């Protein structure tokens, strides 16, 4: 049953804030909110179920992510500055799952302090809270280029 509709914003976090404001009459601070990016249409139901199962008793929340397996270079323009240690690097995905009250507070903090974030986990980090990483699937890619779209089509067709 549809309870309400939220209007999207200019940036992702504006859209999430709009959604949280829409949920205020229905949600308690301890309720869970899952934020999913429409640019990731290949998320597996089993990964979402695993995310929920892994986080159900956590006080804050977490997100799907995959371990970085490529060598990552930090550069200044086209000149390599350093090679990052990939053993502790993860690639964030969605959905990201947080307690309603915690996420609301984290995003309010982003607005009040004019911080730049790219996902909900970043807003949680800004409050010095810890998120849990739950291993997701490489097929849950973010579509940003035409090549990504081709790969997403491949994943979607192979799962049908």
PDB file of C-alpha atoms in Angstrom:
ATOM      1  CA  UNK A   1       0.000   0.000   0.000  1.00  0.00           C
ATOM      2  CA  UNK A   2       1.396   3.402  -0.995  1.00  0.00           C
ATOM      3  CA  UNK A   3       1.520   5.688   2.050  1.00  0.00           C
ATOM      4  CA  UNK A   4       2.932   8.823   0.458  1.00  0.00           C
ATOM      5  CA  UNK A   5       5.039  10.175  -2.383  1.00  0.00           C
ATOM      6  CA  UNK A   6       8.216  12.233  -2.007  1.00  0.00           C
ATOM      7  CA  UNK A   7       9.533  14.678  -4.580  1.00  0.00           C
ATOM      8  CA  UNK A   8      13.147  14.220  -5.642  1.00  0.00           C
ATOM      9  CA  UNK A   9      15.734  16.944  -5.212  1.00  0.00           C
ATOM     10  CA  UNK A  10      18.691  18.410  -7.081  1.00  0.00           C
ATOM     11  CA  UNK A  11      21.201  16.060  -5.462  1.00  0.00           C
ATOM     12  CA  UNK A  12      20.771  12.547  -4.125  1.00  0.00           C
ATOM     13  CA  UNK A  13      20.845  13.655  -0.487  1.00  0.00           C
ATOM     14  CA  UNK A  14      18.124  16.251  -1.189  1.00  0.00           C
ATOM     15  CA  UNK A  15      15.926  13.433  -2.520  1.00  0.00           C
ATOM     16  CA  UNK A  16      16.648  11.291   0.537  1.00  0.00           C
ATOM     17  CA  UNK A  17      15.857  14.198   2.880  1.00  0.00           C
ATOM     18  CA  UNK A  18      12.569  14.716   1.024  1.00  0.00           C
ATOM     19  CA  UNK A  19      11.754  11.022   1.436  1.00  0.00           C
ATOM     20  CA  UNK A  20      12.621  11.086   5.151  1.00  0.00           C
ATOM     21  CA  UNK A  21      10.455  14.179   5.673  1.00  0.00           C
ATOM     22  CA  UNK A  22       7.610  12.379   3.917  1.00  0.00           C
ATOM     23  CA  UNK A  23       8.104   9.362   6.208  1.00  0.00           C
ATOM     24  CA  UNK A  24       8.126  11.400   9.452  1.00  0.00           C
ATOM     25  CA  UNK A  25       4.414  10.866  10.223  1.00  0.00           C
ATOM     26  CA  UNK A  26       4.815   7.108   9.782  1.00  0.00           C
ATOM     27  CA  UNK A  27       8.338   6.263  10.990  1.00  0.00           C
ATOM     28  CA  UNK A  28       9.855   5.860  14.427  1.00  0.00           C
ATOM     29  CA  UNK A  29      13.517   6.725  15.030  1.00  0.00           C
ATOM     30  CA  UNK A  30      14.419   3.041  15.379  1.00  0.00           C
ATOM     31  CA  UNK A  31      12.699   1.999  12.110  1.00  0.00           C
ATOM     32  CA  UNK A  32      14.841   0.957   9.169  1.00  0.00           C
ATOM     33  CA  UNK A  33      15.095   2.935   5.928  1.00  0.00           C
ATOM     34  CA  UNK A  34      16.620   1.412   2.791  1.00  0.00           C
ATOM     35  CA  UNK A  35      17.875   3.882   0.186  1.00  0.00           C
ATOM     36  CA  UNK A  36      18.392   2.463  -3.284  1.00  0.00           C
ATOM     37  CA  UNK A  37      19.803   4.188  -6.355  1.00  0.00           C
ATOM     38  CA  UNK A  38      17.700   3.777  -9.512  1.00  0.00           C
ATOM     39  CA  UNK A  39      20.985   3.658 -11.444  1.00  0.00           C
ATOM     40  CA  UNK A  40      21.494   0.148  -9.957  1.00  0.00           C
ATOM     41  CA  UNK A  41      18.713  -1.962 -11.505  1.00  0.00           C
ATOM     42  CA  UNK A  42      20.604  -5.262 -11.171  1.00  0.00           C
ATOM     43  CA  UNK A  43      20.525  -5.615  -7.387  1.00  0.00           C
ATOM     44  CA  UNK A  44      19.798  -9.203  -6.374  1.00  0.00           C
ATOM     45  CA  UNK A  45      16.918  -9.896  -4.003  1.00  0.00           C
ATOM     46  CA  UNK A  46      19.198 -12.309  -2.137  1.00  0.00           C
ATOM     47  CA  UNK A  47      21.673  -9.468  -1.495  1.00  0.00           C
ATOM     48  CA  UNK A  48      18.915  -7.230  -0.112  1.00  0.00           C
ATOM     49  CA  UNK A  49      17.698 -10.059   2.129  1.00  0.00           C
ATOM     50  CA  UNK A  50      21.271 -10.643   3.327  1.00  0.00           C
ATOM     51  CA  UNK A  51      21.722  -6.905   4.019  1.00  0.00           C
ATOM     52  CA  UNK A  52      18.564  -6.825   6.128  1.00  0.00           C
ATOM     53  CA  UNK A  53      19.538 -10.019   7.959  1.00  0.00           C
ATOM     54  CA  UNK A  54      23.087  -8.829   8.704  1.00  0.00           C
ATOM     55  CA  UNK A  55      21.978  -5.413   9.991  1.00  0.00           C
ATOM     56  CA  UNK A  56      18.747  -6.194  11.834  1.00  0.00           C
ATOM     57  CA  UNK A  57      20.340  -5.903  15.295  1.00  0.00           C
ATOM     58  CA  UNK A  58      22.835  -3.121  14.483  1.00  0.00           C
ATOM     59  CA  UNK A  59      22.231   0.276  16.136  1.00  0.00           C
ATOM     60  CA  UNK A  60      23.155   2.340  13.060  1.00  0.00           C
ATOM     61  CA  UNK A  61      23.117   0.426   9.762  1.00  0.00           C
ATOM     62  CA  UNK A  62      25.264  -0.263   6.746  1.00  0.00           C
ATOM     63  CA  UNK A  63      25.379  -0.937   3.053  1.00  0.00           C
ATOM     64  CA  UNK A  64      26.054  -3.398   0.300  1.00  0.00           C
ATOM     65  CA  UNK A  65      29.595  -3.185  -1.034  1.00  0.00           C
ATOM     66  CA  UNK A  66      32.152  -5.190  -2.971  1.00  0.00           C
ATOM     67  CA  UNK A  67      35.831  -5.582  -2.269  1.00  0.00           C
ATOM     68  CA  UNK A  68      38.133  -3.641  -4.584  1.00  0.00           C
ATOM     69  CA  UNK A  69      40.148  -6.120  -6.633  1.00  0.00           C
ATOM     70  CA  UNK A  70      41.768  -3.746  -9.120  1.00  0.00           C
ATOM     71  CA  UNK A  71      44.936  -1.811  -8.388  1.00  0.00           C
ATOM     72  CA  UNK A  72      43.887   1.757  -7.582  1.00  0.00           C
ATOM     73  CA  UNK A  73      46.152   4.687  -8.416  1.00  0.00           C
ATOM     74  CA  UNK A  74      45.871   8.123  -6.853  1.00  0.00           C
ATOM     75  CA  UNK A  75      46.786  10.752  -9.418  1.00  0.00           C
ATOM     76  CA  UNK A  76      47.288  14.450  -9.925  1.00  0.00           C
ATOM     77  CA  UNK A  77      45.715  14.899 -13.356  1.00  0.00           C
ATOM     78  CA  UNK A  78      47.445  12.119 -15.348  1.00  0.00           C
ATOM     79  CA  UNK A  79      50.514  11.717 -13.135  1.00  0.00           C
ATOM     80  CA  UNK A  80      50.463   8.918 -10.574  1.00  0.00           C
ATOM     81  CA  UNK A  81      51.035  10.085  -7.010  1.00  0.00           C
ATOM     82  CA  UNK A  82      50.617   6.750  -5.231  1.00  0.00           C
ATOM     83  CA  UNK A  83      49.106   3.287  -5.271  1.00  0.00           C
ATOM     84  CA  UNK A  84      46.418   2.722  -2.662  1.00  0.00           C
ATOM     85  CA  UNK A  85      46.391  -0.398  -0.510  1.00  0.00           C
ATOM     86  CA  UNK A  86      43.350  -2.210  -1.863  1.00  0.00           C
ATOM     87  CA  UNK A  87      43.218  -4.719   1.001  1.00  0.00           C
ATOM     88  CA  UNK A  88      41.002  -2.316   2.977  1.00  0.00           C
ATOM     89  CA  UNK A  89      39.088  -0.744   0.076  1.00  0.00           C
ATOM     90  CA  UNK A  90      35.458  -1.451  -0.716  1.00  0.00           C
ATOM     91  CA  UNK A  91      33.216  -0.141  -3.476  1.00  0.00           C
ATOM     92  CA  UNK A  92      29.966   1.188  -2.002  1.00  0.00           C
ATOM     93  CA  UNK A  93      26.661   0.082  -3.504  1.00  0.00           C
ATOM     94  CA  UNK A  94      22.991   0.465  -2.721  1.00  0.00           C
ATOM     95  CA  UNK A  95      20.740  -0.215  -1.037  1.00  0.00           C
ATOM     96  CA  UNK A  96      22.123   1.469   2.046  1.00  0.00           C
ATOM     97  CA  UNK A  97      20.157   0.732   5.210  1.00  0.00           C
ATOM     98  CA  UNK A  98      20.030   2.969   8.279  1.00  0.00           C
ATOM     99  CA  UNK A  99      17.834   3.671  11.267  1.00  0.00           C
ATOM    100  CA  UNK A 100      15.384   6.462  10.436  1.00  0.00           C
ATOM    101  CA  UNK A 101      16.471   8.694  13.331  1.00  0.00           C
ATOM    102  CA  UNK A 102      20.200   8.214  12.728  1.00  0.00           C
ATOM    103  CA  UNK A 103      19.949   8.907   8.998  1.00  0.00           C
ATOM    104  CA  UNK A 104      17.749  11.965   9.572  1.00  0.00           C
ATOM    105  CA  UNK A 105      20.275  13.365  12.060  1.00  0.00           C
ATOM    106  CA  UNK A 106      23.190  12.589   9.731  1.00  0.00           C
ATOM    107  CA  UNK A 107      21.605  14.341   6.757  1.00  0.00           C
ATOM    108  CA  UNK A 108      20.597  17.338   8.899  1.00  0.00           C
ATOM    109  CA  UNK A 109      24.269  17.577   9.890  1.00  0.00           C
ATOM    110  CA  UNK A 110      25.270  17.582   6.203  1.00  0.00           C
ATOM    111  CA  UNK A 111      22.931  20.509   5.498  1.00  0.00           C
ATOM    112  CA  UNK A 112      23.917  22.483   8.617  1.00  0.00           C
ATOM    113  CA  UNK A 113      27.646  22.116   7.929  1.00  0.00           C
ATOM    114  CA  UNK A 114      27.431  22.394   4.119  1.00  0.00           C
ATOM    115  CA  UNK A 115      29.296  19.115   3.639  1.00  0.00           C
ATOM    116  CA  UNK A 116      29.684  17.337   0.308  1.00  0.00           C
ATOM    117  CA  UNK A 117      28.631  13.683   0.278  1.00  0.00           C
ATOM    118  CA  UNK A 118      27.893  11.105  -2.382  1.00  0.00           C
ATOM    119  CA  UNK A 119      25.993   8.536  -0.323  1.00  0.00           C
ATOM    120  CA  UNK A 120      24.221   7.986   2.980  1.00  0.00           C
ATOM    121  CA  UNK A 121      27.220   6.178   4.481  1.00  0.00           C
ATOM    122  CA  UNK A 122      29.248   9.380   4.036  1.00  0.00           C
ATOM    123  CA  UNK A 123      26.713  11.283   6.130  1.00  0.00           C
ATOM    124  CA  UNK A 124      26.962   8.621   8.838  1.00  0.00           C
ATOM    125  CA  UNK A 125      30.773   8.888   8.746  1.00  0.00           C
ATOM    126  CA  UNK A 126      30.491  12.667   9.250  1.00  0.00           C
ATOM    127  CA  UNK A 127      28.805  11.935  12.606  1.00  0.00           C
ATOM    128  CA  UNK A 128      31.709   9.596  13.485  1.00  0.00           C
ATOM    129  CA  UNK A 129      29.353   6.600  13.525  1.00  0.00           C
ATOM    130  CA  UNK A 130      30.279   3.193  12.139  1.00  0.00           C
ATOM    131  CA  UNK A 131      28.520   1.467   9.243  1.00  0.00           C
ATOM    132  CA  UNK A 132      28.651  -2.237   8.482  1.00  0.00           C
ATOM    133  CA  UNK A 133      29.793  -3.432   5.050  1.00  0.00           C
ATOM    134  CA  UNK A 134      27.777  -6.359   3.722  1.00  0.00           C
ATOM    135  CA  UNK A 135      29.283  -8.099   0.717  1.00  0.00           C
ATOM    136  CA  UNK A 136      27.148  -7.602  -2.366  1.00  0.00           C
ATOM    137  CA  UNK A 137      27.432  -8.763  -5.973  1.00  0.00           C
ATOM    138  CA  UNK A 138      29.541  -7.263  -8.749  1.00  0.00           C
ATOM    139  CA  UNK A 139      26.433  -7.406 -10.945  1.00  0.00           C
ATOM    140  CA  UNK A 140      24.899  -4.601  -8.823  1.00  0.00           C
ATOM    141  CA  UNK A 141      26.728  -2.055 -10.949  1.00  0.00           C
ATOM    142  CA  UNK A 142      25.916   1.633 -11.209  1.00  0.00           C
ATOM    143  CA  UNK A 143      24.897   2.649 -14.723  1.00  0.00           C
ATOM    144  CA  UNK A 144      26.728   5.836 -15.684  1.00  0.00           C
ATOM    145  CA  UNK A 145      27.946   5.092 -19.225  1.00  0.00           C
ATOM    146  CA  UNK A 146      26.588   3.322 -22.294  1.00  0.00           C
ATOM    147  CA  UNK A 147      29.041   0.478 -21.598  1.00  0.00           C
ATOM    148  CA  UNK A 148      27.489   0.100 -18.143  1.00  0.00           C
ATOM    149  CA  UNK A 149      24.054  -0.078 -19.752  1.00  0.00           C
ATOM    150  CA  UNK A 150      25.215  -2.882 -22.049  1.00  0.00           C
ATOM    151  CA  UNK A 151      26.615  -4.808 -19.089  1.00  0.00           C
ATOM    152  CA  UNK A 152      23.436  -4.254 -17.053  1.00  0.00           C
ATOM    153  CA  UNK A 153      21.341  -5.543 -19.956  1.00  0.00           C
ATOM    154  CA  UNK A 154      23.550  -8.639 -20.058  1.00  0.00           C
ATOM    155  CA  UNK A 155      23.076  -9.253 -16.307  1.00  0.00           C
ATOM    156  CA  UNK A 156      19.325  -8.686 -16.477  1.00  0.00           C
ATOM    157  CA  UNK A 157      18.859 -10.946 -19.512  1.00  0.00           C
ATOM    158  CA  UNK A 158      21.007 -13.704 -18.013  1.00  0.00           C
ATOM    159  CA  UNK A 159      18.866 -13.715 -14.841  1.00  0.00           C
ATOM    160  CA  UNK A 160      15.549 -14.109 -16.708  1.00  0.00           C
TER     161      UNK A 160
END
